[in-house]
Coordinates of N, CA and C in Angstrom, one line a residue:
Chain T
X10 N -10.2 20.3 7.0 CA -9.9 18.9 6.3 C -9.0 18.7 5.4
X11 N -8.2 18.0 5.4 CA -6.8 18.0 4.6 C -7.2 17.5 3.1
X12 N -6.9 18.4 2.1 CA -7.0 17.8 0.7 C -6.0 18.0 -0.1
X13 N -5.8 17.2 -1.2 CA -4.7 17.1 -2.1 C -5.3 17.2 -3.4
X14 N -4.5 18.1 -4.1 CA -4.9 18.3 -5.6 C -3.7 18.3 -6.5
X15 N -3.6 17.4 -7.5 CA -2.8 17.2 -8.6 C -3.0 18.2 -9.7
X16 N -1.7 18.7 -10.1 CA -1.8 19.7 -11.3 C -0.7 19.5 -12.2
X17 N -0.9 19.5 -13.5 CA 0.3 19.5 -14.6 C -0.5 19.1 -15.7
X18 N 0.5 19.2 -16.9 CA 0.0 18.8 -18.1 C -0.8 17.5 -18.5
X19 N -1.6 17.5 -19.2 CA -2.4 16.2 -19.4 C -1.9 15.4 -20.7
X20 N -1.0 16.2 -21.4 CA -0.5 15.3 -22.7 C 1.1 15.6 -22.7
X21 N 1.7 14.5 -22.6 CA 3.4 14.6 -23.0 C 3.6 13.8 -23.9
X22 N 4.8 14.4 -24.7 CA 5.2 13.7 -25.7 C 6.3 12.5 -25.2
X23 N 6.4 11.4 -26.2 CA 7.2 10.4 -25.9 C 8.8 11.1 -25.8
X24 N 9.4 10.4 -24.8 CA 10.9 10.4 -24.7 C 10.9 11.9 -23.9
X25 N 9.9 12.6 -23.6 CA 10.1 14.0 -22.6 C 9.6 13.6 -21.3
X26 N 9.7 14.3 -20.6 CA 9.5 14.3 -18.8 C 8.2 14.9 -18.5
X27 N 7.5 13.9 -17.8 CA 6.2 14.1 -17.1 C 6.4 14.8 -15.9
X28 N 5.8 16.0 -15.5 CA 5.9 16.6 -14.4 C 4.7 17.0 -13.9
X29 N 4.5 16.6 -12.4 CA 3.0 16.8 -11.6 C 3.3 17.4 -10.4
X30 N 2.6 18.1 -9.8 CA 2.6 18.8 -8.5 C 1.3 18.4 -7.9
X31 N 1.6 18.2 -6.5 CA 0.3 18.1 -5.7 C 0.4 19.2 -4.6
X32 N -0.6 19.8 -4.5 CA -0.8 20.8 -3.4 C -1.6 20.3 -2.4
X33 N -1.1 20.7 -1.0 CA -1.8 20.0 0.1 C -2.4 21.3 0.9
X34 N -3.7 21.1 0.9 CA -4.3 22.3 1.8 C -5.2 21.7 2.9
X35 N -5.4 22.6 3.9 CA -6.1 22.1 5.1 C -5.2 21.5 6.2
X36 N -3.9 21.5 6.0 CA -3.0 21.0 6.8 C -1.5 21.1 6.2
X37 N -0.4 20.7 7.2 CA 0.9 21.0 6.8 C 1.5 19.6 6.2
X38 N 2.3 19.9 5.2 CA 3.0 18.9 4.7 C 4.0 18.4 5.5
X39 N 4.5 19.2 6.5 CA 5.4 19.0 7.4 C 5.2 18.3 8.6
X40 N 4.0 17.6 8.7 CA 3.7 16.6 9.7 C 4.8 15.7 9.8
X41 N 4.9 15.2 11.2 CA 6.1 14.2 11.4 C 5.6 13.0 11.2
X42 N 4.4 12.7 11.1 CA 3.9 11.4 10.9 C 3.6 10.8 9.7
X43 N 3.8 11.5 8.6 CA 3.3 11.1 7.3 C 4.3 11.4 6.1
X44 N 4.4 10.3 5.2 CA 5.0 10.6 4.0 C 4.0 11.1 3.0
X45 N 4.4 11.4 1.7 CA 3.5 11.9 0.6 C 3.9 11.2 -0.6
X46 N 3.1 10.8 -1.2 CA 3.7 9.9 -2.5 C 2.6 9.9 -3.7
X47 N 3.1 9.3 -4.7 CA 2.5 9.3 -6.0 C 2.1 7.8 -6.4
X48 N 0.9 7.5 -6.9 CA 0.5 6.2 -7.4 C -0.1 6.6 -8.7
X49 N -0.1 5.5 -9.7 CA -0.5 5.7 -11.0 C -1.5 4.5 -11.1
X50 N -2.3 4.7 -12.3 CA -3.3 3.5 -12.6 C -3.5 3.7 -14.2
X51 N -3.0 2.8 -14.8 CA -3.0 2.9 -16.4 C -4.6 2.5 -16.5
X52 N -5.2 3.0 -17.7 CA -6.6 2.7 -18.1 C -6.7 1.2 -17.9
X53 N -7.9 0.9 -17.1 CA -8.6 -0.2 -16.9 C -7.6 -1.3 -16.1
X54 N -6.6 -0.8 -15.5 CA -5.7 -1.7 -15.0 C -5.6 -1.2 -13.2
X55 N -4.7 -1.9 -12.6 CA -4.6 -1.7 -11.1 C -3.6 -0.5 -10.8
X56 N -3.4 -0.4 -9.4 CA -2.7 0.7 -8.9 C -1.1 0.2 -8.7
X57 N -0.1 1.2 -9.1 CA 1.1 0.8 -8.9 C 1.7 2.2 -8.1
X58 N 2.4 1.9 -7.0 CA 2.9 2.9 -6.3 C 4.4 3.4 -7.1
X59 N 4.5 4.7 -7.0 CA 5.8 5.3 -7.8 C 6.9 5.7 -6.7
X60 N 6.6 6.4 -5.7 CA 7.4 6.6 -4.7 C 6.9 7.6 -3.7
X61 N 7.5 7.9 -2.7 CA 7.2 8.5 -1.4 C 8.2 9.4 -0.9
X62 N 8.0 10.5 -0.3 CA 8.8 11.6 0.3 C 8.4 12.0 1.8
X63 N 9.3 12.2 2.5 CA 9.1 12.8 3.9 C 9.4 14.2 3.7
X64 N 8.8 15.2 4.6 CA 9.0 16.6 4.4 C 10.5 17.1 4.5
X65 N 11.2 16.2 5.2 CA 12.6 16.4 5.2 C 13.4 16.1 3.8
X66 N 12.8 15.5 3.2 CA 13.4 15.2 1.6 C 13.6 13.6 1.7
X67 N 13.7 13.0 2.5 CA 13.9 11.4 2.5 C 12.8 10.7 1.6
X68 N 13.5 10.0 0.8 CA 12.6 9.3 -0.6 C 12.7 7.8 -0.3
X69 N 11.6 7.2 -1.0 CA 11.6 5.9 -1.3 C 11.0 5.5 -2.6
X70 N 11.6 5.1 -3.6 CA 11.2 4.8 -5.0 C 10.8 3.3 -5.1
X71 N 9.9 3.2 -6.1 CA 9.7 2.0 -6.8 C 10.8 1.6 -7.5
X72 N 11.5 0.4 -7.2 CA 12.8 -0.2 -8.0 C 12.3 -0.2 -9.4
X73 N 11.3 -0.5 -9.7 CA 11.0 -0.6 -11.1 C 11.0 0.8 -12.1
X74 N 10.9 1.7 -11.3 CA 10.7 3.1 -11.8 C 11.9 4.1 -11.5
X75 N 12.7 3.6 -10.5 CA 13.7 4.4 -9.7 C 14.5 5.2 -10.7
X76 N 15.0 4.6 -11.6 CA 15.9 5.1 -12.6 C 15.5 6.4 -13.3
X77 N 14.0 6.6 -13.4 CA 13.4 7.8 -14.2 C 12.6 8.6 -13.4
X78 N 12.5 8.3 -12.1 CA 11.6 9.2 -11.2 C 12.5 10.2 -10.1
X79 N 11.9 11.2 -9.9 CA 12.3 12.2 -9.0 C 11.3 12.8 -8.5
X80 N 11.3 12.7 -6.9 CA 10.3 13.4 -6.2 C 10.9 14.3 -5.3
X81 N 10.3 15.5 -5.1 CA 10.8 16.5 -4.3 C 9.7 17.2 -3.6
X82 N 10.0 18.0 -2.7 CA 9.0 18.4 -1.7 C 9.4 20.0 -1.4
X83 N 8.3 20.9 -1.5 CA 8.5 22.4 -1.3 C 7.5 22.6 -0.1
X84 N 8.3 22.8 1.0 CA 7.5 22.9 2.3 C 7.1 24.3 2.5
X85 N 7.8 25.2 1.8 CA 7.1 26.7 1.9 C 5.9 26.9 1.0
X86 N 5.6 25.9 0.1 CA 4.4 26.0 -0.7 C 3.4 24.9 -0.4
X87 N 4.0 24.2 0.5 CA 2.9 23.0 0.8 C 2.6 22.2 -0.3
X88 N 3.7 21.8 -1.1 CA 3.6 21.1 -2.2 C 4.7 19.9 -2.4
X89 N 4.4 18.8 -3.1 CA 5.4 17.9 -3.6 C 5.1 17.7 -5.1
X90 N 6.3 17.2 -5.6 CA 6.2 17.0 -7.2 C 6.8 15.8 -7.6
X91 N 6.6 15.3 -8.7 CA 7.0 14.2 -9.3 C 7.5 14.5 -10.7
X92 N 8.7 14.2 -11.0 CA 9.3 14.0 -12.5 C 9.5 12.6 -13.1
X93 N 9.0 12.1 -14.1 CA 9.2 10.9 -14.6 C 9.8 11.3 -16.0
X94 N 11.1 10.7 -16.2 CA 11.8 11.1 -17.3 C 11.5 10.0 -18.7
X95 N 11.9 10.3 -19.7 CA 11.8 9.3 -20.8 C 10.5 8.8 -20.9
X96 N 9.5 9.2 -21.0 CA 8.1 8.5 -20.9 C 8.0 7.9 -22.2
X97 N 7.0 6.8 -22.1 CA 6.7 6.0 -23.3 C 4.9 5.9 -23.2
X98 N 4.4 5.4 -23.9 CA 3.0 5.3 -23.9 C 2.6 4.4 -22.7
X99 N 3.2 3.6 -22.2 CA 3.2 2.7 -21.2 C 3.1 3.6 -19.9
X100 N 3.4 4.7 -20.0 CA 3.6 5.7 -18.6 C 1.9 6.3 -18.8
X101 N 1.2 6.2 -19.8 CA -0.2 6.8 -19.7 C -1.1 6.1 -18.6
X102 N -1.5 6.9 -17.7 CA -2.2 6.5 -16.7 C -3.0 7.8 -15.9
X103 N -3.7 7.4 -14.8 CA -4.3 8.5 -13.9 C -3.1 8.5 -13.0
X104 N -2.7 9.5 -12.6 CA -1.7 9.7 -11.6 C -2.4 10.4 -10.3
X105 N -2.2 9.7 -9.2 CA -2.7 10.2 -7.9 C -1.6 10.6 -7.0
X106 N -1.9 11.7 -6.3 CA -1.1 11.8 -5.0 C -1.8 11.6 -3.8
X107 N -1.0 11.1 -2.8 CA -1.8 10.8 -1.6 C -0.9 11.0 -0.3
X108 N -1.5 11.1 0.9 CA -0.8 11.1 2.1 C -0.7 9.6 2.7
X109 N 0.6 9.3 3.1 CA 0.8 7.9 3.5 C 1.3 7.8 5.0
X110 N 0.5 6.9 5.9 CA 1.3 6.6 7.1 C 2.2 5.5 6.7
X111 N 3.3 5.7 7.0 CA 4.6 4.9 6.6 C 5.7 4.8 7.9
X112 N 5.8 3.8 8.6 CA 6.8 3.6 9.7 C 7.1 2.1 9.9
X113 N 8.1 2.0 10.5 CA 8.6 0.4 10.7 C 8.8 0.4 12.2
X114 N 8.5 -0.7 12.7 CA 8.9 -1.0 14.1 C 9.3 -2.6 14.1
X115 N 9.3 -3.1 15.3 CA 9.6 -4.5 15.3 C 8.5 -5.4 14.8
X116 N 7.4 -4.8 14.6 CA 6.2 -5.7 14.2 C 6.1 -5.7 12.7
X117 N 6.8 -4.8 12.0 CA 6.9 -4.7 10.5 C 6.5 -3.2 10.1
X118 N 6.3 -3.3 8.9 CA 5.8 -2.1 8.3 C 4.5 -1.6 8.6
X119 N 4.2 -0.3 9.0 CA 3.0 0.2 9.1 C 2.7 0.8 7.9
X120 N 1.5 0.6 7.0 CA 1.6 1.4 5.7 C 0.0 1.7 5.2
X121 N -0.2 2.8 5.0 CA -1.6 3.2 4.6 C -1.8 4.3 3.9
X122 N -2.4 4.6 2.6 CA -2.6 5.6 2.0 C -3.9 6.1 2.5
X123 N -3.9 7.2 3.3 CA -5.1 7.6 4.0 C -5.8 8.8 3.4
X124 N -5.2 9.6 2.6 CA -6.0 10.9 1.8 C -5.4 10.7 0.5
X125 N -6.4 10.7 -0.4 CA -6.1 10.6 -1.8 C -6.4 11.9 -2.5
X126 N -5.7 12.5 -3.6 CA -6.2 13.5 -4.6 C -7.4 12.9 -5.5
X127 N -7.9 13.6 -6.4 CA -8.8 13.2 -7.4 C -8.1 12.5 -8.4
X128 N -6.8 12.6 -8.7 CA -6.2 12.0 -9.7 C -6.2 13.0 -11.0
X129 N -5.2 12.8 -11.9 CA -5.1 13.5 -13.0 C -4.6 12.6 -14.2
X130 N -5.2 12.6 -15.3 CA -5.0 11.7 -16.6 C -4.0 12.3 -17.1
X131 N -2.9 11.7 -17.4 CA -1.7 12.1 -18.1 C -1.5 11.0 -19.4
X132 N -1.7 11.6 -20.6 CA -1.3 10.8 -21.8 C -0.2 10.9 -22.4
X133 N 0.5 10.0 -22.9 CA 1.9 10.0 -23.6 C 1.5 9.8 -25.0
X134 N 1.8 10.9 -25.9 CA 1.5 10.7 -27.2 C 2.0 11.8 -28.0
X135 N 2.4 11.5 -29.3 CA 3.0 12.6 -30.0 C 1.9 13.4 -30.7
Chain Y
X13 N 2.5 -8.1 -13.1 CA 2.1 -9.3 -12.1 C 2.4 -8.9 -10.8
X14 N 1.4 -8.7 -10.0 CA 1.6 -8.2 -8.7 C 2.2 -9.3 -7.6
X15 N 2.8 -9.0 -6.6 CA 3.3 -10.1 -5.8 C 2.3 -10.3 -4.7
X16 N 1.0 -9.6 -4.7 CA -0.1 -9.9 -3.9 C -1.2 -10.4 -5.0
X17 N -1.8 -11.7 -4.6 CA -2.8 -12.3 -5.5 C -4.0 -12.1 -4.8
X18 N -5.0 -11.5 -5.7 CA -6.5 -11.3 -5.5 C -7.2 -12.0 -6.4
X19 N -8.5 -12.4 -6.3 CA -9.3 -13.0 -7.1 C -10.0 -12.0 -8.1
X20 N -10.1 -12.0 -9.2 CA -10.3 -11.0 -10.3 C -11.6 -10.3 -10.1
X21 N -12.6 -11.3 -9.6 CA -14.0 -10.7 -9.5 C -14.5 -11.7 -8.3
X22 N -15.7 -11.2 -7.5 CA -16.5 -11.6 -6.6 C -17.9 -11.2 -6.8
X23 N -19.0 -12.0 -6.5 CA -20.3 -11.5 -6.4 C -21.1 -12.2 -5.4
X24 N -22.2 -11.3 -4.9 CA -23.0 -11.8 -3.9 C -24.2 -10.9 -4.2
X25 N -25.4 -11.3 -3.5 CA -26.6 -10.5 -3.4 C -26.8 -9.7 -2.7
X26 N -27.7 -8.4 -2.5 CA -27.8 -7.6 -1.6 C -28.0 -8.1 -0.3
X27 N -27.6 -7.5 0.8 CA -27.8 -8.1 2.1 C -26.8 -9.2 2.5
X28 N -26.3 -9.8 1.6 CA -25.2 -11.2 1.9 C -23.9 -10.5 2.3
X29 N -23.2 -11.6 2.6 CA -21.7 -11.3 2.9 C -20.7 -11.9 1.8
X30 N -19.7 -11.1 1.7 CA -18.6 -11.5 0.7 C -17.3 -11.3 1.3
X31 N -16.4 -12.2 1.0 CA -15.0 -12.0 1.4 C -14.0 -11.8 0.1
X32 N -13.0 -11.2 0.5 CA -12.0 -11.1 -0.7 C -10.7 -11.5 -0.1
X33 N -10.0 -12.3 -0.7 CA -8.8 -12.6 -0.2 C -7.4 -11.9 -1.0
X34 N -6.5 -11.9 -0.2 CA -5.2 -11.4 -0.7 C -4.1 -12.1 -0.3
X35 N -3.5 -12.9 -1.1 CA -2.4 -14.0 -0.8 C -1.0 -13.5 -1.2
X36 N 0.1 -13.5 -0.4 CA 1.2 -13.1 -0.5 C 2.3 -14.0 0.0
X37 N 3.3 -13.4 0.7 CA 4.2 -14.3 1.0 C 5.0 -13.6 2.6
X38 N 6.0 -14.4 2.9 CA 6.7 -13.8 4.1 C 7.5 -12.5 4.0
X39 N 7.6 -12.1 2.6 CA 8.4 -11.1 2.1 C 7.3 -9.8 2.2
X40 N 6.2 -10.0 2.3 CA 5.2 -8.8 2.4 C 4.2 -9.1 3.5
X41 N 3.0 -9.6 3.2 CA 2.0 -9.9 4.2 C 2.5 -10.6 5.5
X42 N 3.3 -11.5 5.4 CA 3.8 -12.2 6.4 C 4.4 -11.5 7.6
X43 N 5.1 -10.4 7.0 CA 5.8 -9.6 8.0 C 5.5 -8.2 8.1
X44 N 4.6 -7.8 7.6 CA 4.1 -6.5 7.6 C 2.2 -6.2 7.7
X45 N 2.0 -5.1 7.8 CA 0.6 -4.9 8.0 C -0.1 -4.6 6.6
X46 N -1.2 -4.9 6.6 CA -2.0 -4.8 5.3 C -3.2 -3.7 5.5
X47 N -3.3 -3.2 4.3 CA -4.5 -2.1 4.1 C -5.3 -2.5 2.9
X48 N -6.7 -2.1 3.0 CA -7.5 -2.4 1.9 C -8.4 -1.1 1.5
X49 N -8.5 -0.9 0.1 CA -9.1 0.1 -0.5 C -10.2 -0.2 -1.3
X50 N -11.1 0.7 -1.3 CA -12.4 0.7 -2.2 C -12.1 1.7 -3.4
X51 N -12.2 1.3 -4.5 CA -12.4 2.4 -5.6 C -13.7 2.4 -6.5
X52 N -14.5 3.2 -6.1 CA -15.8 3.2 -6.8 C -15.4 3.8 -8.2
X53 N -16.4 3.4 -9.2 CA -16.2 3.6 -10.6 C -15.8 5.2 -10.8
X54 N -14.9 5.5 -11.7 CA -14.4 6.9 -11.9 C -13.9 7.8 -10.6
X55 N -13.6 7.2 -9.5 CA -13.1 8.1 -8.4 C -11.9 7.4 -7.8
X56 N -11.3 8.2 -7.1 CA -9.8 7.7 -6.5 C -10.3 6.8 -5.2
X57 N -9.2 5.9 -5.2 CA -9.3 4.9 -4.2 C -9.6 5.6 -2.8
X58 N -10.2 4.7 -1.9 CA -10.5 5.4 -0.6 C -10.0 4.4 0.5
X59 N -9.3 4.5 1.6 CA -8.8 3.7 2.5 C -10.1 3.1 3.4
X60 N -10.2 1.8 3.5 CA -11.0 1.1 4.1 C -10.7 0.5 5.5
X61 N -9.5 -0.3 5.4 CA -8.9 -0.9 6.7 C -7.5 -0.6 6.5
X62 N -7.0 -0.3 7.6 CA -5.3 -0.2 7.7 C -5.1 -1.2 9.1
X63 N -3.7 -1.2 9.2 CA -3.1 -2.1 10.2 C -3.7 -3.5 10.3
X64 N -3.9 -4.0 9.3 CA -4.8 -5.3 9.2 C -6.2 -5.5 9.3
X65 N -6.6 -4.6 10.4 CA -8.2 -4.7 10.8 C -8.7 -3.4 11.5
X66 N -8.2 -2.3 11.2 CA -8.8 -1.1 11.9 C -9.2 -0.4 10.8
X67 N -10.5 0.3 11.3 CA -11.3 1.1 10.2 C -11.2 2.6 10.5
X68 N -10.8 3.4 9.4 CA -10.7 5.0 9.7 C -12.0 5.4 10.2
X69 N -12.1 6.3 10.6 CA -13.4 7.2 11.0 C -14.2 7.2 9.9
X70 N -15.5 7.0 10.1 CA -16.5 7.2 9.1 C -16.6 5.9 8.1
X71 N -15.8 4.8 8.3 CA -15.9 3.7 7.6 C -16.9 2.6 8.3
X72 N -18.2 2.3 7.9 CA -19.1 1.4 8.5 C -18.5 0.1 9.1
X73 N -19.0 -0.4 10.1 CA -18.5 -1.7 10.6 C -18.8 -2.9 9.8
X74 N -19.5 -2.6 8.9 CA -19.9 -3.7 7.7 C -18.6 -4.2 6.9
X75 N -17.6 -3.3 7.0 CA -16.3 -3.7 6.6 C -15.3 -4.1 7.5
X76 N -14.6 -5.3 7.5 CA -13.7 -5.7 8.4 C -12.5 -6.3 7.6
X77 N -11.5 -6.5 8.2 CA -10.3 -7.0 7.9 C -9.5 -7.9 8.6
X78 N -9.0 -8.9 8.4 CA -8.0 -9.9 9.1 C -7.2 -10.4 8.4
X79 N -5.9 -10.9 9.1 CA -4.8 -11.4 8.5 C -4.4 -12.7 9.1
X80 N -3.8 -13.8 8.5 CA -3.4 -14.9 9.1 C -2.2 -15.4 8.2
X81 N -1.1 -15.5 8.7 CA 0.0 -16.0 8.2 C 0.5 -15.1 7.0
X82 N 0.5 -15.6 5.6 CA 0.7 -14.8 4.5 C -0.5 -14.4 3.6
X83 N -1.4 -14.4 4.3 CA -2.8 -14.0 3.6 C -3.7 -13.0 4.6
X84 N -4.3 -12.2 3.8 CA -5.3 -11.3 4.4 C -6.6 -11.3 3.7
X85 N -7.7 -10.9 4.5 CA -9.2 -11.1 4.0 C -9.9 -9.8 4.3
X86 N -10.5 -9.3 3.4 CA -11.5 -8.3 3.5 C -12.8 -8.8 3.7
X87 N -13.9 -8.4 4.5 CA -15.1 -9.0 4.7 C -15.9 -7.8 4.6
X88 N -17.2 -8.2 3.9 CA -18.2 -7.0 3.8 C -19.5 -7.6 4.0
X89 N -20.2 -7.2 4.9 CA -21.6 -7.8 5.4 C -22.6 -6.9 4.9
X90 N -23.8 -7.4 4.9 CA -24.9 -6.4 4.6 C -24.6 -5.8 3.4
X91 N -24.4 -6.5 2.2 CA -24.0 -5.9 1.0 C -25.1 -4.9 0.5
X92 N -24.4 -3.8 -0.1 CA -25.4 -2.8 -0.8 C -25.1 -2.6 -2.2
X93 N -26.0 -2.1 -2.9 CA -25.6 -1.9 -4.6 C -24.4 -0.9 -4.6
X94 N -24.4 0.0 -3.5 CA -23.3 1.1 -3.5 C -21.9 0.6 -3.1
X95 N -21.9 -0.6 -2.9 CA -20.7 -1.3 -2.6 C -20.0 -2.0 -3.9
X96 N -20.5 -1.9 -4.9 CA -20.0 -2.3 -6.2 C -18.8 -1.4 -6.5
X97 N -17.7 -2.0 -6.8 CA -16.3 -1.3 -6.7 C -15.3 -2.2 -7.0
X98 N -14.2 -1.8 -7.2 CA -12.9 -2.5 -7.1 C -12.2 -2.4 -5.8
X99 N -11.7 -3.5 -5.3 CA -11.1 -3.3 -4.0 C -9.6 -3.9 -4.2
X100 N -8.7 -3.2 -3.4 CA -7.3 -3.4 -3.5 C -6.9 -3.8 -2.0
X101 N -5.9 -4.8 -2.0 CA -5.0 -4.8 -0.9 C -3.6 -4.1 -0.9
X102 N -3.1 -3.8 -0.1 CA -1.8 -3.2 -0.1 C -0.9 -3.5 1.0
X103 N 0.5 -3.6 0.9 CA 1.3 -3.7 2.0 C 2.8 -3.3 1.7
X104 N 3.7 -3.4 2.5 CA 5.0 -3.4 2.2 C 5.8 -4.8 1.8
X105 N 6.6 -4.7 0.7 CA 7.3 -5.8 0.2 C 8.7 -5.8 0.4
X106 N 9.4 -6.7 0.7 CA 10.8 -6.7 0.9 C 11.6 -7.8 0.1
X107 N 10.9 -8.1 -1.1 CA 11.6 -9.4 -1.9 C 12.7 -9.0 -2.7
X108 N 12.6 -7.7 -3.1 CA 13.7 -7.0 -3.8 C 14.7 -6.4 -2.9
X109 N 15.9 -6.0 -3.4 CA 16.9 -5.4 -2.7 C 16.5 -4.2 -2.0
X110 N 15.6 -3.4 -2.4 CA 14.9 -2.3 -1.8 C 13.5 -2.6 -1.8
X111 N 13.1 -2.2 -0.5 CA 11.6 -2.4 -0.3 C 10.7 -1.5 -1.2
X112 N 9.7 -2.0 -1.2 CA 8.6 -1.0 -1.9 C 7.1 -1.5 -1.3
X113 N 6.4 -0.3 -1.6 CA 4.8 -0.5 -1.2 C 4.5 -1.1 -2.6
X114 N 3.4 -2.2 -2.3 CA 2.6 -2.9 -3.2 C 1.1 -3.1 -3.2
X115 N 0.6 -3.1 -4.3 CA -0.9 -3.3 -4.3 C -1.2 -4.9 -4.8
X116 N -2.3 -5.3 -4.6 CA -2.9 -6.7 -5.2 C -3.3 -6.0 -6.5
X117 N -3.7 -7.1 -7.5 CA -4.1 -6.8 -8.7 C -5.8 -5.9 -8.7
X118 N -6.5 -6.3 -7.7 CA -7.6 -5.7 -7.4 C -8.8 -6.8 -7.7
X119 N -9.9 -6.8 -7.0 CA -11.1 -7.6 -7.1 C -12.4 -6.7 -7.3
X120 N -12.9 -7.0 -8.6 CA -14.2 -6.3 -8.8 C -15.4 -7.0 -8.1
X121 N -16.1 -6.1 -7.2 CA -17.3 -6.8 -6.4 C -18.6 -6.3 -7.3
X122 N -19.2 -7.3 -7.6 CA -20.7 -7.2 -8.3 C -21.6 -7.6 -7.1
X123 N -22.6 -6.8 -7.1 CA -23.7 -7.0 -6.0 C -25.0 -7.1 -7.0
X124 N -25.3 -8.5 -7.0 CA -26.2 -9.0 -8.1 C -27.7 -8.5 -7.7

């Protein structure tokens, strides 16, 4: 059974770079049918998609975060990673990684986050 | 401010039926598929509905999804206290120069 697990520092200082890794177990990150992505949820608020990556390295980013976000994949380790630069208190959130069914045809975009990690809380504070 | 609008809260008694709406536009729901997620307190979201009306394996048929025009609806019948959660709709949005995945603001379901 496929599982995802986030890891990384729980506390990041303002203006520094937040770095998280998602390890995929029970299946291959090189599956041709799925993207892999990051979603965050500030305390008491809703979900925000950060970005997604295909095993080949092709990426989609949320335009509102694109200038600060880098998502990369390491197929040899079955992992993908998130870097968010110049963080502020507004970036304090639970960060989730997820597997995403994402494809487009003449009917539109098919999209579904079908497997999620448990999430990791990241606080931005000095 | 999300491009997908959900009611902040809904409530119903155990055993009853409830619907949760998700309103968008031709840039998102109108031309793309919709998914729905359930987030129980303190846990990660879980996929309930994908491709507008399909249920993943293990999701009971008490949960249903539909789409009409630029709106989508999640229906839950035979409400149980364990259904108390936040529910989110999601889809692809192309209103900006670059497309993006978006979620609704979420709806808190209370089972009275």
